[in-house]
mmCIF file of C-alpha atoms in Angstrom:
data_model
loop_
_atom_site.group_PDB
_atom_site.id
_atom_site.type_symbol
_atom_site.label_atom_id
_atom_site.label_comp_id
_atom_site.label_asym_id
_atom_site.label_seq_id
_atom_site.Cartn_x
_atom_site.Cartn_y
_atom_site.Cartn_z
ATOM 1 C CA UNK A 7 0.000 0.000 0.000
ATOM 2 C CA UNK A 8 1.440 3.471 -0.456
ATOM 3 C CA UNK A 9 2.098 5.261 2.682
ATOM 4 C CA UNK A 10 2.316 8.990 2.956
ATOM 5 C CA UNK A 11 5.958 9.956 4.370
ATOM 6 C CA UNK A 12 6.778 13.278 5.095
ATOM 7 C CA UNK A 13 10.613 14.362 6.545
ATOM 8 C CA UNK A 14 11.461 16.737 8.397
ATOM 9 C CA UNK A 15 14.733 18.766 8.993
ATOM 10 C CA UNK A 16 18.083 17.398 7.732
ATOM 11 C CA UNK A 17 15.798 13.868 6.235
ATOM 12 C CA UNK A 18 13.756 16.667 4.074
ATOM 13 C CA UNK A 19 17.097 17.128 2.222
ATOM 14 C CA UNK A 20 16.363 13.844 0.865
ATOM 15 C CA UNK A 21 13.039 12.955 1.151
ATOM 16 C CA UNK A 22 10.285 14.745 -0.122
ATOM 17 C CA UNK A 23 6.711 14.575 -0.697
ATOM 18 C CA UNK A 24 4.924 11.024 -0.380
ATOM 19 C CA UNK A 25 6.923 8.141 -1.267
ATOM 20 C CA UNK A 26 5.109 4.920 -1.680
ATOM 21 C CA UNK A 27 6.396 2.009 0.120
ATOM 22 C CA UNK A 28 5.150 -1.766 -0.954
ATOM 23 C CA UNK A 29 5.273 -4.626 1.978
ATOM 24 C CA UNK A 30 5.221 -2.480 4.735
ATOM 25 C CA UNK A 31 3.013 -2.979 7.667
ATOM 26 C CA UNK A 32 4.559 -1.725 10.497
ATOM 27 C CA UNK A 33 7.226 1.044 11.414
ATOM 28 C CA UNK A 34 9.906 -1.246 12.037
ATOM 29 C CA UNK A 35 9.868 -2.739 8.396
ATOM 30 C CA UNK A 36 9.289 0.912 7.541
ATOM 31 C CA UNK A 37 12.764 1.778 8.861
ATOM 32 C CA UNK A 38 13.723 -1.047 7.529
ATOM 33 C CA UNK A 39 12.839 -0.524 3.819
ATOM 34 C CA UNK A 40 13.876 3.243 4.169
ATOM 35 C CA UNK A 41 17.383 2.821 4.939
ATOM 36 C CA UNK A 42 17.809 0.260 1.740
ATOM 37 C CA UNK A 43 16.312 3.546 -0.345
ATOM 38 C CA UNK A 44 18.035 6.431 1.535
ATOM 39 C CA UNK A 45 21.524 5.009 3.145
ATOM 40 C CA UNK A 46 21.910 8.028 4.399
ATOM 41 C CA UNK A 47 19.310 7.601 7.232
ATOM 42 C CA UNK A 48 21.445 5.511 8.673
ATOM 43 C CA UNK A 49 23.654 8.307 9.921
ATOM 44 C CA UNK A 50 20.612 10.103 11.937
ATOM 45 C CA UNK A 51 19.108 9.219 15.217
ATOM 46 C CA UNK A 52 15.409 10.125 13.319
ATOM 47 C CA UNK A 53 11.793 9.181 15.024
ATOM 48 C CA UNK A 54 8.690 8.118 13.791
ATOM 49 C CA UNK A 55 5.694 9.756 14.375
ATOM 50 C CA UNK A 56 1.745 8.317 13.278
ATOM 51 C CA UNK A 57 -1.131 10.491 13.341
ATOM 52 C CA UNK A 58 1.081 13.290 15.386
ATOM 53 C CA UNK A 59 2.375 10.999 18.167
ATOM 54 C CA UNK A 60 5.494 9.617 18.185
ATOM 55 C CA UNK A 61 5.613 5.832 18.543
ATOM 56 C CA UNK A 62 8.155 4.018 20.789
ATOM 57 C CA UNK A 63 7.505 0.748 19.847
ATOM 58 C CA UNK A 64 7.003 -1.332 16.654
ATOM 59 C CA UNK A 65 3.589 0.187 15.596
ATOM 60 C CA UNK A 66 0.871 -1.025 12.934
ATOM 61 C CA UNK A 67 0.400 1.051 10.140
ATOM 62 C CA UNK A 68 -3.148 1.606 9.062
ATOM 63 C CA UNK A 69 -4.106 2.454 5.543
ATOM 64 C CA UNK A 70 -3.977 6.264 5.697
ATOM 65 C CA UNK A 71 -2.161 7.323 8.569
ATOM 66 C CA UNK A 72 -0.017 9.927 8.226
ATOM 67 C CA UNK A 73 3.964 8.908 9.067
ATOM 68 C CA UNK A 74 6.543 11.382 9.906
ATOM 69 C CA UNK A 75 10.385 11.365 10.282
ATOM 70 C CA UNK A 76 11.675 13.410 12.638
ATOM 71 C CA UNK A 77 15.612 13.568 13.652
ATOM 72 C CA UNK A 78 16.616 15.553 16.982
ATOM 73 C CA UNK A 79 14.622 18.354 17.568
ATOM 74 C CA UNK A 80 16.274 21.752 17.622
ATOM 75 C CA UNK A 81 14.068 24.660 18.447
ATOM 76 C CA UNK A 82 14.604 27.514 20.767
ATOM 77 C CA UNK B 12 -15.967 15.655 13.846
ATOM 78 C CA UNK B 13 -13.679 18.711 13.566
ATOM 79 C CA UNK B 14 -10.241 18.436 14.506
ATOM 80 C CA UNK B 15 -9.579 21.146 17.131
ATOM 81 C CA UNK B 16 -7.902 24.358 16.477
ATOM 82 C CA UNK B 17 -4.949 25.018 18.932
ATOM 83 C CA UNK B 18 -3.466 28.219 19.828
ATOM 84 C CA UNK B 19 -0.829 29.767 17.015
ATOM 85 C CA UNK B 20 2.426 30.109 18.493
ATOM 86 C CA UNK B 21 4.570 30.844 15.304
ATOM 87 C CA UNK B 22 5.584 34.042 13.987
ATOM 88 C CA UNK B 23 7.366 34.187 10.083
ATOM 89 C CA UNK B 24 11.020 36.089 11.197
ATOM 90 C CA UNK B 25 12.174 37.358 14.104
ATOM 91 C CA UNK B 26 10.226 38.111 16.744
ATOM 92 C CA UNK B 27 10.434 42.322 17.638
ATOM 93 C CA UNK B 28 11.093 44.334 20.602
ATOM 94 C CA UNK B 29 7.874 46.523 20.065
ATOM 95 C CA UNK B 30 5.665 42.489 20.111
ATOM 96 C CA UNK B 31 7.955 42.383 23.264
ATOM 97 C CA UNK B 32 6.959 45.161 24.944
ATOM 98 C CA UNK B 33 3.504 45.409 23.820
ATOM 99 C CA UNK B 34 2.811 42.002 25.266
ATOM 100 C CA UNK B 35 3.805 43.203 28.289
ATOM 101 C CA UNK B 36 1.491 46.261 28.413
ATOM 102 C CA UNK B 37 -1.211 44.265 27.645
ATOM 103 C CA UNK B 38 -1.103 42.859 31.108
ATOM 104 C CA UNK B 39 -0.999 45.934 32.780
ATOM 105 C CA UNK B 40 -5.225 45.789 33.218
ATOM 106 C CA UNK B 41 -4.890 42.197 35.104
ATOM 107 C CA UNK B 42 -4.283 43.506 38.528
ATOM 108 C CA UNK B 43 -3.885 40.526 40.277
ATOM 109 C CA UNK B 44 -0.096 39.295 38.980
ATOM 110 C CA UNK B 45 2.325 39.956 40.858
ATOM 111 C CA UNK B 46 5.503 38.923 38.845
ATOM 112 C CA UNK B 47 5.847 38.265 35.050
ATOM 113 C CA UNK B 48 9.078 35.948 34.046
ATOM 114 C CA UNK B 49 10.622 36.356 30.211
ATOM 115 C CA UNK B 50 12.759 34.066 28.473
ATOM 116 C CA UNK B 51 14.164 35.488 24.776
ATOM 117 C CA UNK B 52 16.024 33.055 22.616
ATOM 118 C CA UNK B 53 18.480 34.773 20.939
ATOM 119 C CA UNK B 54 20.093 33.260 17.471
ATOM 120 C CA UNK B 55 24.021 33.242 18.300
ATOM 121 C CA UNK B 56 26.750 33.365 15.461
ATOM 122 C CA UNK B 57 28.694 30.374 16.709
ATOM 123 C CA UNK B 58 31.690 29.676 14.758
ATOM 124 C CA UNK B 59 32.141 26.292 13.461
ATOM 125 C CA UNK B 60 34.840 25.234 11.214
ATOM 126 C CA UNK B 61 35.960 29.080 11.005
ATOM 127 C CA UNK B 62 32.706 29.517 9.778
ATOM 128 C CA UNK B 63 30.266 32.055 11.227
ATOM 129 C CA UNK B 64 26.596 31.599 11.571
ATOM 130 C CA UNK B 65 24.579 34.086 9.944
ATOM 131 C CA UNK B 66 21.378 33.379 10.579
ATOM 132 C CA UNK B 67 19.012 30.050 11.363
ATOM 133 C CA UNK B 68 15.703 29.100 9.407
ATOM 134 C CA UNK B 69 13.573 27.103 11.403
ATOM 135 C CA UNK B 70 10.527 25.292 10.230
ATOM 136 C CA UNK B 71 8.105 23.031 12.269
ATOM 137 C CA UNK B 72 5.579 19.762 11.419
ATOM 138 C CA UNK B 73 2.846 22.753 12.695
ATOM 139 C CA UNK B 74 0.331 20.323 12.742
ATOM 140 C CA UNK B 75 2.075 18.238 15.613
ATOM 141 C CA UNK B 76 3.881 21.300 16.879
ATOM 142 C CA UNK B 77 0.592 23.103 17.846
ATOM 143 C CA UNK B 78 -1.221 19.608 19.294
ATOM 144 C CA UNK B 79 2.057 19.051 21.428
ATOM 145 C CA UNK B 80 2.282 22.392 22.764
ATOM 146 C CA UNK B 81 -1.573 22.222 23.656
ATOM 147 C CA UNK B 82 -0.426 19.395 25.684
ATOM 148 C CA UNK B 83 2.732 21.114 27.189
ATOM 149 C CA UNK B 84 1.098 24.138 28.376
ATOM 150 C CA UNK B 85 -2.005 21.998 29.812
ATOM 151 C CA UNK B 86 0.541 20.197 31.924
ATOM 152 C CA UNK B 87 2.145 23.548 32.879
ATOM 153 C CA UNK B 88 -0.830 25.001 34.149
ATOM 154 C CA UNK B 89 -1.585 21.830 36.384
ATOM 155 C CA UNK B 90 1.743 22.108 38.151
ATOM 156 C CA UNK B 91 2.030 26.063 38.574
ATOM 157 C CA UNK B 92 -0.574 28.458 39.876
ATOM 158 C CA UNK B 93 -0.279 30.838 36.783
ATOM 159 C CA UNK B 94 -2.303 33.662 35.915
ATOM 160 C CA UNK B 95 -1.559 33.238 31.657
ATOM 161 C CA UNK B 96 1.446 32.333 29.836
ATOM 162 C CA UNK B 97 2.246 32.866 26.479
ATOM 163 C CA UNK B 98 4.658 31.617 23.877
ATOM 164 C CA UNK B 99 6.034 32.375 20.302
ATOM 165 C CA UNK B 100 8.525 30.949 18.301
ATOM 166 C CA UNK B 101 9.795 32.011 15.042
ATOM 167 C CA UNK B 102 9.733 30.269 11.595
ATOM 168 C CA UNK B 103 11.822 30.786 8.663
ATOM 169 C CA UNK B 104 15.018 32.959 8.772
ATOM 170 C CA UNK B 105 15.984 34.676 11.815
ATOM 171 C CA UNK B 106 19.604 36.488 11.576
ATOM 172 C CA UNK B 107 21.955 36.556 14.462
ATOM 173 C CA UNK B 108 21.422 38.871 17.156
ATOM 174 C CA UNK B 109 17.426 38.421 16.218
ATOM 175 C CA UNK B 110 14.750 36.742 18.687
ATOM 176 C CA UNK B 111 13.382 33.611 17.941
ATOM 177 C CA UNK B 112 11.664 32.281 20.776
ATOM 178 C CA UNK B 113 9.656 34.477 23.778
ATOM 179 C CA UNK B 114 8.085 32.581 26.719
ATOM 180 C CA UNK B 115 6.180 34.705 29.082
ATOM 181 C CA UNK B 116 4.593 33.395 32.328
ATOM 182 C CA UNK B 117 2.706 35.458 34.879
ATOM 183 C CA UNK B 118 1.734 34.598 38.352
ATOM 184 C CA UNK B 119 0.470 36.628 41.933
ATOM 185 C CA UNK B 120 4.267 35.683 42.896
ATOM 186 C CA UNK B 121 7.591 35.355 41.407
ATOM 187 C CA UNK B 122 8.548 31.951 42.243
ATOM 188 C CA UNK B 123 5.976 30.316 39.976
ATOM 189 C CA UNK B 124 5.998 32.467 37.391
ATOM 190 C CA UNK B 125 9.773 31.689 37.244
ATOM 191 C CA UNK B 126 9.554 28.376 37.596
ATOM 192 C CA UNK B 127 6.842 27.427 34.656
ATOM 193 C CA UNK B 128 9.192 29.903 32.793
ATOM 194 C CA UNK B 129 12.218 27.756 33.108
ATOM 195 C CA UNK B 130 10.558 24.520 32.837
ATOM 196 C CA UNK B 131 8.414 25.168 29.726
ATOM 197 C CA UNK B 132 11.831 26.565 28.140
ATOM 198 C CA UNK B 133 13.248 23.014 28.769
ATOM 199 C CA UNK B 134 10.074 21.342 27.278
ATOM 200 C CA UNK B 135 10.206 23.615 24.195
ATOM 201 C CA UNK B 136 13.777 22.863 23.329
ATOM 202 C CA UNK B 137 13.476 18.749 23.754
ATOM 203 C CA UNK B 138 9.457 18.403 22.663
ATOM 204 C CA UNK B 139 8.981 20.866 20.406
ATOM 205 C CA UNK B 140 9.421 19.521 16.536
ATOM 206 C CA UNK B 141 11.263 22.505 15.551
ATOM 207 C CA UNK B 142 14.092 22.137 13.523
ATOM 208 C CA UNK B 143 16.957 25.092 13.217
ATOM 209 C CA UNK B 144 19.058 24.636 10.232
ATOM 210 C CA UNK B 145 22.491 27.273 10.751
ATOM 211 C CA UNK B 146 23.425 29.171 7.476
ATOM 212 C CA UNK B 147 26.708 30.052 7.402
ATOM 213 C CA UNK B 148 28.510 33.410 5.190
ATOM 214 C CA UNK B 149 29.365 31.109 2.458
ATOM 215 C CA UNK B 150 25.615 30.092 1.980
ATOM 216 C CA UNK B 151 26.475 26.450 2.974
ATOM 217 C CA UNK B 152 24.348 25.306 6.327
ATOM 218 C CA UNK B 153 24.221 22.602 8.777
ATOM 219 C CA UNK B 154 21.540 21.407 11.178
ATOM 220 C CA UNK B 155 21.503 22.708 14.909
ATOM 221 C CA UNK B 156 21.979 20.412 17.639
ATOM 222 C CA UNK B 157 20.398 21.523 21.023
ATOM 223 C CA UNK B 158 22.335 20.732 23.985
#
């Protein structure tokens, strides 16, 4: 199914817009399959967020929820 | 059912003296506070590399931004008597020297309007998805760590 991804901060440099990721259920094989596409993720201490929260474990993805990469915030 | 609208905190550019100061007149009618605490984040020109920064852009995931700081200030009000608080932080380019961030708590007495000042800074900086990316004179960048 194809997920909407957006990135934010330093991932935004190399992920835009939605991507559309096939076999992926669940954020862990999210990471997962990101890191094959974009090596450079592997570099950045990122997290996930669904539907605004972020997750701390291995979360379902349902069709339409909205994903979001975040690395370390920096505000202030 | 409508998704709820939370209170704006971002301002596009720096944020000015005269939004300063007028926010603080504004309070002058509510009698009852007693002490008003300000933090101002001010963009620094570290040097990295023998590179200066010029300026940061920040930009947000407003969406999540606004719901999380809905949930920070609720939890700030529950610990600390205050009488309001308010906050603003910028987005987009802010040059060195500029403000970027203004938290402003008010309270009958100084202790917790201090307090919630200092803590909600803290919550801002780790909680906040805000991201500051540092342009340097050369027009190269990199992206701000917070410490």
């Amino acid at each position: 199914m194809p997920i909407n991804i957006t990135a934010f901060g330093q991932i935004s440099e190399f992920i835009s817009g939605t991507i559309s990721v096939d076999k992926v259920n669940d954020t862990d094989s999210l990471r997962k399959h990101l890191v094959v596409q974009f090596p450079s993720l592997k570099d950045i201490n990122y997290a996930i967020a669904v539907d605004k929260k972020i997750i701390s474990v291995n979360t379902l993805i349902e069709e339409n929820a909205t994903i979001a990469l975040l690395p370390p915030f920096s505000g202030g | 059912m409508t998704e709820k609208k939370h209170k704006q905190i971002f301002i596009h550019g720096a944020i000015s003296s005269s939004f300063i100061a007028e926010s603080i007149q504004k309070h002058s009618s509510k009698t009852n506070i007693g002490a008003h605490s300000i933090f101002l984040g001010q963009v620094r020109s570290d040097s990295i590399n023998d590179k200066k920064v010029i300026a940061i852009d920040y930009s947000t995931y407003e969406e999540m931004a606004l719901e999380k700081m809905h949930e920070l200030r609720e939890g700030i009000f529950a610990k600390y008597p205050l009488t309001c608080m308010h906050i603003y932080h910028s987005l987009g380019t802010v040059a060195a020297g500029e403000i970027c961030l203004f938290v402003f708590t008010s309270a009958i007495h100084r202790k917790e309007a201090i307090d919630a000042c200092e803590e909600m800074v803290e919550l801002i900086k780790k909680e906040l998805p805000v991201w500051g990316k540092e342009l340097f004179e050369d027009e190269s960048h990199q992206w701000k760590v917070n410490k």
